XYZ file of C-alpha atoms in Angstrom:
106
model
C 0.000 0.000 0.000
C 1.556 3.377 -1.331
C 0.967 6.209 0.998
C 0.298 9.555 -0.447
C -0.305 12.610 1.251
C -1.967 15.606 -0.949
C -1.605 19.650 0.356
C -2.838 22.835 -0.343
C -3.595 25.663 2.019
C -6.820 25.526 3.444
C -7.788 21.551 3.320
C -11.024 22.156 2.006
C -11.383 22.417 -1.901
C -8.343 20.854 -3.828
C -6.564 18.522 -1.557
C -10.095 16.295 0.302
C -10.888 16.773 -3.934
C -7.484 14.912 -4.935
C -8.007 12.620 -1.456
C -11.430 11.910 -2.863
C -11.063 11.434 -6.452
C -7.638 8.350 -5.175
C -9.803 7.395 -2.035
C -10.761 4.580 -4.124
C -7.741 3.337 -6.241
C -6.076 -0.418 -5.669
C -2.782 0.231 -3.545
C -2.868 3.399 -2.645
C -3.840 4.838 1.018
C -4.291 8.622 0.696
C -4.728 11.377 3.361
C -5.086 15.025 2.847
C -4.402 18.127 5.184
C -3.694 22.073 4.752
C -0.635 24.304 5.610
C -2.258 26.852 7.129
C -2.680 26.762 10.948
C -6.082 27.318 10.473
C -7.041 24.465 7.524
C -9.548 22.361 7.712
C -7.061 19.226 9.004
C -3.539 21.275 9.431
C -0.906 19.552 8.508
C 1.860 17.988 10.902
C 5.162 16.316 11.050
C 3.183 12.638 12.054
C 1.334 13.327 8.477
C 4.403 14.113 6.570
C 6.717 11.032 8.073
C 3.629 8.918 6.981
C 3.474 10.167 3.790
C 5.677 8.168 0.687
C 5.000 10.506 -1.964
C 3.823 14.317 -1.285
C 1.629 16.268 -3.635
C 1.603 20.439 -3.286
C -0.886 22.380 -5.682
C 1.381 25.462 -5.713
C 4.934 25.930 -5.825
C 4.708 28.524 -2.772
C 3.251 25.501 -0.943
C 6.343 23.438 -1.471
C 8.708 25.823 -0.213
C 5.971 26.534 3.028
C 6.432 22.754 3.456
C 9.947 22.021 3.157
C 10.595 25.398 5.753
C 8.185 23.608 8.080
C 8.859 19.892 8.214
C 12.684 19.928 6.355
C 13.862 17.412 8.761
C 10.458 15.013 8.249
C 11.177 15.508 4.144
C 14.585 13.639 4.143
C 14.361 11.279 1.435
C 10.874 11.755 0.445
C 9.724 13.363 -3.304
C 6.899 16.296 -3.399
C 5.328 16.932 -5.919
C 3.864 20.339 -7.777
C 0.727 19.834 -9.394
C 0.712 23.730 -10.434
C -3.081 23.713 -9.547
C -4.373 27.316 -8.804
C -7.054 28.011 -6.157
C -9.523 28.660 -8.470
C -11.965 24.997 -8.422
C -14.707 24.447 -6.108
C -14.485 20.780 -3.991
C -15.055 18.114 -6.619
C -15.439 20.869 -9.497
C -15.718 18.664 -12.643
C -12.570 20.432 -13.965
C -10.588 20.253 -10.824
C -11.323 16.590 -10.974
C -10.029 16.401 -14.469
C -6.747 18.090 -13.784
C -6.049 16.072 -10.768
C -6.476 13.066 -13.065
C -4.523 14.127 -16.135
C -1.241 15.100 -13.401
C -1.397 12.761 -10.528
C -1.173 9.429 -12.149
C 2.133 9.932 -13.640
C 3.836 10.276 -10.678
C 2.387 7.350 -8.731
């Protein structure tokens, strides 16, 4: 089982939309959380030493998470999915972004 952790800022449109739309795929276990201290499930160094494979929907979020949890980040990848926050939760078009760029990476 392939862990993967997805971020963005808030936890409440694009990364429970990516956690949803892999929820359901053979082999993977997914979680989702925010960077912001006040996102829906804030993110923490437990999360990110679970994690196997990281995805960020902005760059800025990958540098906010490698100042934050550098030392929990050893060895692992993270991944930019240059999404804006600009989709609503399960927005038919966030959906199909998250589809076209995850999969490659898993």
């Amino acid at each position: 089982m392939r862990r993967i952790l997805f971020v963005c800022s808030q936890n409440k449109l694009r990364s429970p939309t990516a956690e949803q739309v892999f929820a359901a795929r053979d082999g993977l276990d997914v979680a989702s959380a925010g960077l912001n201290h006040d996102a829906e499930q804030p993110l923490g160094a437990e999360q990110v030493e679970w994690a196997e494979l990281i995805f960020v929907m902005e760059k800025a979020q990958r540098s906010k998470l490698q100042r934050k949890f550098r030392a929990q980040l050893r060895g692992k990848r993270v991944v930019c999915l240059d999404i804006p926050d600009e989709y609503e939760y399960m927005a038919p078009e966030l959906v199909a972004l998250l589809r076209a760029r995850v999969p490659r990476h898993l």
